[in-house]
Structure formats: structure tokens, C-alpha cells
Amino acid sequence: MLIDDWMPVYDAVERHERLIAFPTATVYAALWRTDFATSGVVRWLLALRGLGKPRRLTLASLTDRGFVALGDRPPREVAFGVAGKFWTPSGGRVPLNAEAFRRFEWPGCAKAVWNFTADDAGSGSTRLATETRIRCVDDAARRRFRPYWVVVGRFSGLIRISMLRAIAQEASR
């Protein structure tokens, strides 16, 4: 998997999945079409985080928010990365391309890889999953990240669950 290639070792992980009663190709196409800004939960939590209320938020628009595309293996997996000081009010995101992301080791920072996978679940259904892995570059980053994640990790999970729900709704259209 792409996520394993980009971040085999990590300090924190969060994974969520949903069974969707449509074929993998349909779900994967819906993944790219879904506007996550239509979800009140996503909009509210992003605004609370200081990321503003996006008018439109699709996977393709993530690169406008500091994420870097790490790979796309249609119709099975897509992965994005982001680096910075997530525990600061602005997130301290560092703009990087994919190769710079792989080499990123700035002291006091962390990086995260976030993917979606679509696997055939039989009977025309798809198991859609999303996983986020975070690796702190050093002990200083780990000390800052851990208390942040205790609080924010739960909200991050709510965002991911809401995204999976929105993708399922889009697949049904």
C-alpha cells in the first residue's frame, strides 16, 4: 500500500472504515467527486481548528491546503502527506513536493500520511477505509504532539467518519 511505502514507522495511527453497497470503481469515483465542505461536522471542525470554513473541499483541493499528493492507484488507493507543527494554532504546515516530503526531517516537526483505500467486499460492495499515520521527527516534536493528539485525535476521527459517510452518499447518486 502507498501508506506503507510513505510511512512504515509512525508514532500515532487512526483508522476508520465503512462498508458501501456499490462496486469499487463507483466508490472510488465518488471519493474524488465528494465535496466534504457540505458536511456540517467537517466544516465546523475545520473552522474550530483555524483552517477556515472552506466553500469547497475535495481530495483534489487538498493541495491548496498544504497537502502533497503522494500517489494514486485507481481504483484502490490514494495518499496525501502533510508536514509541520500540527500542535500550533496554524498547524505550521511546510509546503513540500513528494520527494521533499520523503526526506523531510526538520527538528521539532512531524509529518502525516493520510490515505483512502477501496477494497472489494463481495456482492458488489466496497470496504472503504481511511488511515492517518503521524511520525514525529524527534523527541521534542513527540513531547508537543502527544498532548495535542489526546485532544485532537478524537475530532480528527469524527472528520474521517463524516467523510466516509459523505462518500457513501455520493456513491449512491
Coordinates of N, CA and C in Angstrom, one line a residue:
M1 N 0.8 -1.2 0.0 CA 0.0 0.0 0.0 C 0.9 1.2 0.0
L2 N 0.3 2.3 -0.6 CA 1.1 3.6 -0.6 C 1.4 4.1 0.8
I3 N 0.5 4.0 1.7 CA 0.7 4.4 3.1 C 1.9 3.7 3.7
D4 N 2.1 2.4 3.4 CA 3.2 1.7 3.9 C 4.5 2.1 3.3
D5 N 4.5 2.5 2.0 CA 5.7 2.9 1.3 C 6.1 4.3 1.9
W6 N 5.2 5.2 2.2 CA 5.5 6.5 2.6 C 5.7 6.6 4.1
M7 N 5.1 5.8 4.9 CA 5.3 5.9 6.4 C 5.2 4.5 7.0
P8 N 6.2 3.7 6.9 CA 6.1 2.4 7.5 C 6.3 2.4 9.1
V9 N 6.9 3.5 9.6 CA 7.1 3.6 11.0 C 6.4 4.9 11.4
Y10 N 5.6 4.9 12.5 CA 4.8 6.1 12.9 C 4.6 6.1 14.5
D11 N 4.3 7.2 15.0 CA 4.0 7.4 16.4 C 2.5 7.3 16.7
A12 N 1.7 7.6 15.8 CA 0.2 7.6 16.1 C -0.5 7.1 14.8
V13 N -1.6 6.5 15.0 CA -2.4 6.0 13.8 C -3.8 6.0 14.1
E14 N -4.6 6.3 13.1 CA -6.1 6.3 13.3 C -6.7 5.7 12.0
R15 N -7.6 4.8 12.2 CA -8.2 4.1 11.0 C -9.7 4.0 11.2
H16 N -10.4 4.2 10.1 CA -11.8 4.1 10.1 C -12.2 3.4 8.8
E17 N -13.3 2.7 8.8 CA -13.8 2.1 7.5 C -15.3 2.0 7.5
R18 N -15.8 1.8 6.3 CA -17.3 1.8 6.1 C -17.5 0.8 4.9
L19 N -18.5 0.0 5.1 CA -19.0 -0.9 4.0 C -20.0 -0.1 3.2
I20 N -19.8 0.0 1.9 CA -20.6 0.7 1.0 C -21.2 -0.2 -0.1
A21 N -22.5 -0.2 -0.3 CA -23.1 -1.2 -1.2 C -23.1 -0.8 -2.6
F22 N -21.9 -0.5 -3.1 CA -21.6 -0.2 -4.5 C -20.2 -0.7 -4.9
P23 N -20.0 -1.0 -6.2 CA -18.7 -1.6 -6.6 C -17.6 -0.6 -6.4
T24 N -16.4 -1.1 -6.3 CA -15.2 -0.4 -6.0 C -15.0 0.8 -6.9
A25 N -15.2 0.6 -8.2 CA -15.0 1.7 -9.2 C -15.9 2.9 -8.9
T26 N -17.2 2.5 -8.6 CA -18.2 3.6 -8.3 C -17.8 4.3 -7.0
V27 N -17.4 3.6 -6.0 CA -17.0 4.3 -4.7 C -15.7 5.1 -4.9
Y28 N -14.8 4.6 -5.7 CA -13.5 5.4 -5.9 C -13.8 6.7 -6.7
A29 N -14.7 6.6 -7.7 CA -15.1 7.8 -8.4 C -15.8 8.8 -7.5
A30 N -16.6 8.3 -6.6 CA -17.4 9.1 -5.6 C -16.4 9.8 -4.6
L31 N -15.3 9.1 -4.3 CA -14.3 9.6 -3.4 C -13.7 10.9 -4.0
W32 N -13.5 10.9 -5.2 CA -12.9 12.1 -5.9 C -13.9 13.2 -6.1
R33 N -15.2 12.8 -6.3 CA -16.3 13.8 -6.5 C -16.8 14.5 -5.3
T34 N -16.7 13.8 -4.1 CA -17.3 14.3 -2.9 C -16.8 15.7 -2.5
D35 N -17.7 16.5 -2.2 CA -17.4 17.8 -1.6 C -17.6 17.7 -0.1
F36 N -16.5 17.6 0.7 CA -16.6 17.4 2.1 C -17.0 18.6 2.8
A37 N -17.0 19.8 2.2 CA -17.4 21.0 2.8 C -19.0 21.0 3.0
T38 N -19.7 20.1 2.4 CA -21.1 20.0 2.6 C -21.5 19.4 3.9
S39 N -20.5 18.7 4.5 CA -20.7 18.1 5.8 C -20.6 19.2 6.9
G40 N -21.6 19.4 7.7 CA -21.6 20.3 8.8 C -20.5 20.0 9.8
V41 N -20.3 18.7 10.1 CA -19.3 18.3 11.0 C -17.9 18.7 10.5
V42 N -17.6 18.4 9.3 CA -16.3 18.7 8.7 C -16.1 20.2 8.7
R43 N -17.0 20.9 8.2 CA -16.9 22.4 8.1 C -16.7 23.0 9.5
W44 N -17.5 22.6 10.5 CA -17.4 23.1 11.9 C -16.0 22.8 12.5
L45 N -15.6 21.5 12.4 CA -14.3 21.2 13.0 C -13.1 21.8 12.3
L46 N -13.1 22.0 11.0 CA -12.0 22.7 10.3 C -12.0 24.1 10.7
A47 N -13.2 24.8 10.9 CA -13.2 26.2 11.3 C -12.7 26.3 12.8
L48 N -13.1 25.3 13.6 CA -12.6 25.3 15.0 C -11.1 25.2 15.1
R49 N -10.5 24.4 14.1 CA -9.1 24.2 14.1 C -8.3 25.4 13.5
G50 N -9.1 26.4 13.0 CA -8.5 27.6 12.5 C -8.1 27.5 11.0
L51 N -8.7 26.5 10.4 CA -8.5 26.3 8.9 C -9.6 27.0 8.1
G52 N -10.5 27.7 8.7 CA -11.5 28.4 7.9 C -12.6 27.5 7.5
K53 N -13.7 28.0 7.0 CA -14.8 27.3 6.5 C -14.7 27.2 5.0
P54 N -14.2 26.1 4.5 CA -14.0 26.0 3.0 C -15.3 26.1 2.3
R55 N -15.3 26.7 1.1 CA -16.5 26.7 0.3 C -16.7 25.4 -0.4
R56 N -15.5 24.8 -0.8 CA -15.5 23.5 -1.4 C -14.2 22.8 -0.9
L57 N -14.4 21.5 -0.6 CA -13.3 20.7 -0.1 C -13.3 19.3 -0.7
T58 N -12.5 19.1 -1.7 CA -12.4 17.8 -2.4 C -11.0 17.3 -2.2
L59 N -10.8 16.0 -2.6 CA -9.4 15.5 -2.5 C -8.5 16.3 -3.4
A60 N -9.0 16.7 -4.6 CA -8.1 17.4 -5.5 C -7.8 18.8 -4.9
S61 N -8.6 19.4 -4.0 CA -8.3 20.7 -3.5 C -7.4 20.6 -2.2
L62 N -7.1 19.4 -1.8 CA -6.2 19.3 -0.6 C -4.9 20.0 -0.8
T63 N -4.3 19.9 -2.0 CA -3.0 20.5 -2.2 C -3.0 22.0 -2.0
D64 N -4.2 22.7 -2.1 CA -4.3 24.1 -1.9 C -4.3 24.4 -0.4
R65 N -4.4 23.3 0.5 CA -4.4 23.5 1.9 C -3.1 22.9 2.5
G66 N -2.1 22.8 1.8 CA -0.8 22.4 2.3 C -0.5 20.9 2.2
F67 N -1.4 20.1 1.6 CA -1.1 18.7 1.5 C -0.4 18.4 0.2
V68 N 0.4 17.4 0.1 CA 1.1 17.0 -1.1 C 0.5 15.6 -1.5
A69 N 0.2 15.5 -2.8 CA -0.3 14.2 -3.4 C 0.9 13.2 -3.4
L70 N 0.8 12.1 -2.8 CA 1.8 11.1 -2.7 C 1.6 9.9 -3.6
G71 N 0.4 9.8 -4.1 CA 0.2 8.7 -5.1 C -1.3 8.4 -5.2
D72 N -1.6 7.8 -6.4 CA -3.0 7.4 -6.7 C -2.9 6.1 -7.5
R73 N -3.5 5.1 -7.0 CA -3.6 3.8 -7.6 C -5.1 3.4 -7.8
P74 N -5.7 4.1 -8.8 CA -7.1 3.8 -9.1 C -7.4 2.4 -9.4
P75 N -8.5 1.8 -9.0 CA -9.5 2.3 -8.1 C -9.3 1.8 -6.7
R76 N -8.0 1.7 -6.2 CA -7.8 1.1 -4.9 C -7.3 2.0 -3.8
E77 N -6.4 3.0 -4.1 CA -5.8 3.8 -3.0 C -5.3 5.1 -3.5
V78 N -5.5 6.1 -2.7 CA -4.9 7.4 -2.9 C -4.3 7.9 -1.6
A79 N -3.1 8.6 -1.6 CA -2.5 9.0 -0.4 C -2.0 10.4 -0.5
F80 N -2.1 11.1 0.6 CA -1.6 12.5 0.7 C -0.7 12.7 1.9
G81 N 0.2 13.6 1.9 CA 1.0 13.9 3.0 C 1.0 15.4 3.4
V82 N 1.3 15.6 4.7 CA 1.4 17.0 5.2 C 2.5 17.0 6.3
A83 N 3.3 18.1 6.4 CA 4.3 18.2 7.4 C 4.2 19.5 8.1
G84 N 4.6 19.6 9.3 CA 4.6 20.8 10.0 C 4.6 20.6 11.5
K85 N 4.1 21.6 12.2 CA 3.9 21.6 13.7 C 2.4 21.6 14.0
F86 N 1.8 20.5 13.9 CA 0.4 20.4 13.9 C -0.2 20.9 15.2
W87 N 0.5 20.9 16.2 CA 0.0 21.4 17.6 C 0.0 22.9 17.7
T88 N 0.5 23.6 16.7 CA 0.4 25.1 16.8 C -0.9 25.6 16.2
P89 N -1.3 26.8 16.5 CA -2.6 27.3 16.0 C -2.8 27.2 14.5
S90 N -1.7 27.5 13.8 CA -1.8 27.5 12.3 C -1.5 26.1 11.7
G91 N -1.0 25.2 12.5 CA -0.5 23.9 12.1 C 0.9 23.9 11.5
G92 N 1.4 25.1 11.3 CA 2.8 25.2 10.9 C 3.2 24.4 9.7
R93 N 2.2 24.3 8.7 CA 2.4 23.5 7.6 C 3.6 23.9 6.7
V94 N 4.4 23.0 6.3 CA 5.6 23.3 5.4 C 5.2 22.8 4.0
P95 N 5.3 23.7 3.0 CA 5.0 23.4 1.7 C 6.1 22.5 1.1
L96 N 5.7 21.3 0.6 CA 6.7 20.3 0.1 C 6.1 19.6 -1.1
N97 N 7.0 19.2 -2.0 CA 6.6 18.2 -3.0 C 6.8 16.8 -2.5
A98 N 6.5 15.8 -3.3 CA 6.5 14.4 -2.8 C 7.9 14.0 -2.4
E99 N 8.9 14.3 -3.2 CA 10.3 13.9 -2.8 C 10.8 14.6 -1.6
A100 N 10.5 15.9 -1.5 CA 10.9 16.6 -0.3 C 10.2 16.1 1.0
F101 N 8.9 15.7 0.8 CA 8.2 15.1 1.9 C 8.9 13.8 2.4
R102 N 9.3 13.0 1.5 CA 10.0 11.7 1.8 C 11.3 12.0 2.7
R103 N 12.0 13.1 2.3 CA 13.2 13.4 3.0 C 13.0 14.3 4.2
F104 N 11.8 14.8 4.5 CA 11.6 15.8 5.5 C 12.0 15.3 6.9
E105 N 12.9 16.0 7.5 CA 13.3 15.7 8.9 C 13.6 16.9 9.7
W106 N 12.9 18.0 9.5 CA 13.1 19.2 10.3 C 12.9 19.0 11.8
P107 N 13.9 19.4 12.6 CA 13.8 19.2 14.0 C 12.5 19.9 14.6
G108 N 11.9 19.3 15.5 CA 10.7 19.9 16.1 C 9.4 19.8 15.3
C109 N 9.4 19.0 14.3 CA 8.3 18.9 13.4 C 7.8 17.4 13.3
A110 N 6.6 17.3 12.6 CA 6.0 16.0 12.4 C 5.6 15.9 11.0
K111 N 5.3 14.7 10.5 CA 4.7 14.6 9.2 C 3.6 13.5 9.3
A112 N 2.6 13.6 8.4 CA 1.5 12.7 8.4 C 1.2 12.2 7.0
V113 N 0.8 11.0 6.9 CA 0.3 10.4 5.7 C -1.1 10.0 5.9
W114 N -2.0 10.3 4.9 CA -3.4 10.1 5.0 C -3.9 9.4 3.7
N115 N -4.5 8.2 3.9 CA -5.0 7.6 2.6 C -6.4 7.2 2.7
F116 N -6.9 6.8 1.5 CA -8.2 6.1 1.4 C -7.9 4.9 0.6
T117 N -8.5 3.7 1.0 CA -8.4 2.5 0.3 C -9.8 2.0 0.0
A118 N -10.0 1.4 -1.2 CA -11.3 0.8 -1.6 C -11.0 -0.6 -2.0
D119 N -11.6 -1.5 -1.2 CA -11.4 -3.0 -1.4 C -12.7 -3.6 -1.7
D120 N -12.7 -4.5 -2.7 CA -13.9 -5.3 -3.0 C -14.3 -6.1 -1.8
A121 N -15.5 -6.0 -1.3 CA -16.0 -6.7 -0.2 C -17.0 -7.8 -0.6
G122 N -17.1 -8.1 -1.9 CA -18.0 -9.1 -2.4 C -19.4 -8.6 -2.5
S123 N -20.2 -9.3 -3.3 CA -21.6 -9.0 -3.6 C -21.8 -7.5 -4.0
G124 N -20.8 -7.0 -4.8 CA -20.9 -5.7 -5.4 C -20.7 -4.6 -4.3
S125 N -20.2 -4.9 -3.2 CA -19.9 -3.9 -2.1 C -18.4 -3.6 -2.0
T126 N -18.1 -2.5 -1.4 CA -16.8 -2.0 -1.2 C -16.5 -1.7 0.2
R127 N -15.4 -2.1 0.7 CA -14.9 -1.6 2.0 C -14.0 -0.4 1.8
L128 N -14.5 0.8 2.2 CA -13.8 2.0 2.1 C -13.2 2.3 3.4
A129 N -11.9 2.5 3.4 CA -11.2 2.8 4.7 C -10.3 4.0 4.5
T130 N -10.1 4.7 5.6 CA -9.1 5.8 5.7 C -8.2 5.6 6.9
E131 N -7.0 5.9 6.6 CA -6.0 5.7 7.7 C -5.1 7.0 7.7
T132 N -4.8 7.4 8.9 CA -3.9 8.5 9.1 C -2.7 8.1 10.0
R133 N -1.5 8.3 9.5 CA -0.3 7.9 10.3 C 0.5 9.2 10.6
I134 N 1.0 9.4 11.8 CA 1.8 10.6 12.1 C 3.1 10.1 12.7
R135 N 4.2 10.7 12.2 CA 5.5 10.4 12.7 C 6.2 11.7 13.1
C136 N 6.6 11.8 14.4 CA 7.3 12.9 14.9 C 8.8 12.8 14.6
V137 N 9.4 13.8 14.1 CA 10.8 13.8 13.7 C 11.7 13.5 14.8
D138 N 11.4 14.0 16.0 CA 12.3 13.9 17.1 C 11.5 13.9 18.4
D139 N 12.3 13.8 19.6 CA 11.6 13.7 20.9 C 10.9 15.0 21.2
A140 N 11.5 16.2 20.8 CA 10.9 17.5 21.1 C 9.5 17.5 20.4
A141 N 9.4 17.1 19.2 CA 8.1 17.1 18.5 C 7.2 16.1 19.2
R142 N 7.7 15.0 19.6 CA 6.8 14.0 20.3 C 6.2 14.5 21.5
R143 N 7.0 15.3 22.3 CA 6.5 15.9 23.6 C 5.4 16.9 23.3
R144 N 5.5 17.6 22.2 CA 4.5 18.5 21.9 C 3.2 17.9 21.2
F145 N 3.5 16.9 20.4 CA 2.4 16.2 19.7 C 1.5 15.4 20.6
R146 N 2.0 14.7 21.5 CA 1.2 13.8 22.3 C 0.0 14.4 23.0
P147 N 0.2 15.5 23.8 CA -1.0 16.1 24.4 C -2.0 16.7 23.4
Y148 N -1.4 17.2 22.3 CA -2.3 17.7 21.2 C -3.2 16.6 20.7
W149 N -2.6 15.4 20.4 CA -3.3 14.3 19.8 C -4.3 13.7 20.8
V150 N -4.1 13.8 22.1 CA -5.1 13.3 23.1 C -6.4 14.0 22.9
V151 N -6.3 15.3 22.6 CA -7.5 16.1 22.4 C -8.0 16.1 21.0
V152 N -7.1 16.3 20.0 CA -7.5 16.5 18.6 C -7.8 15.2 17.9
G153 N -7.1 14.1 18.3 CA -7.3 12.8 17.7 C -8.8 12.4 17.6
R154 N -9.5 12.6 18.6 CA -11.0 12.3 18.6 C -11.7 13.1 17.6
F155 N -11.4 14.4 17.5 CA -12.1 15.2 16.5 C -11.6 14.8 15.1
S156 N -10.4 14.5 14.9 CA -9.9 14.0 13.6 C -10.7 12.8 13.2
G157 N -10.9 11.9 14.2 CA -11.7 10.7 13.9 C -13.2 11.1 13.4
L158 N -13.8 12.1 14.1 CA -15.1 12.5 13.6 C -15.1 13.0 12.2
I159 N -14.0 13.8 11.9 CA -13.9 14.3 10.5 C -13.9 13.1 9.5
R160 N -13.0 12.1 9.8 CA -12.8 11.0 8.9 C -14.1 10.2 8.8
I161 N -14.8 9.9 9.9 CA -16.1 9.2 9.8 C -17.1 10.0 9.0
S162 N -17.2 11.3 9.2 CA -18.1 12.1 8.4 C -17.7 12.1 6.9
M163 N -16.4 12.0 6.6 CA -16.0 11.9 5.2 C -16.4 10.6 4.6
L164 N -16.3 9.5 5.3 CA -16.7 8.2 4.8 C -18.2 8.2 4.5
R165 N -19.0 8.8 5.4 CA -20.4 8.9 5.2 C -20.8 9.7 4.0
A166 N -20.1 10.8 3.8 CA -20.3 11.7 2.6 C -20.0 11.0 1.3
I167 N -18.9 10.2 1.3 CA -18.5 9.4 0.1 C -19.6 8.4 -0.2
A168 N -20.1 7.7 0.9 CA -21.2 6.7 0.7 C -22.4 7.4 0.1
Q169 N -22.8 8.5 0.5 CA -23.9 9.3 0.0 C -23.7 9.6 -1.5
E170 N -22.4 10.1 -1.8 CA -22.1 10.5 -3.2 C -22.2 9.3 -4.1
A171 N -21.7 8.1 -3.6 CA -21.7 6.9 -4.4 C -23.1 6.5 -4.8
S172 N -24.1 6.8 -3.9 CA -25.5 6.4 -4.2 C -26.2 7.3 -5.2
R173 N -25.6 8.4 -5.6 CA -26.2 9.4 -6.5 C -26.0 8.9 -8.0

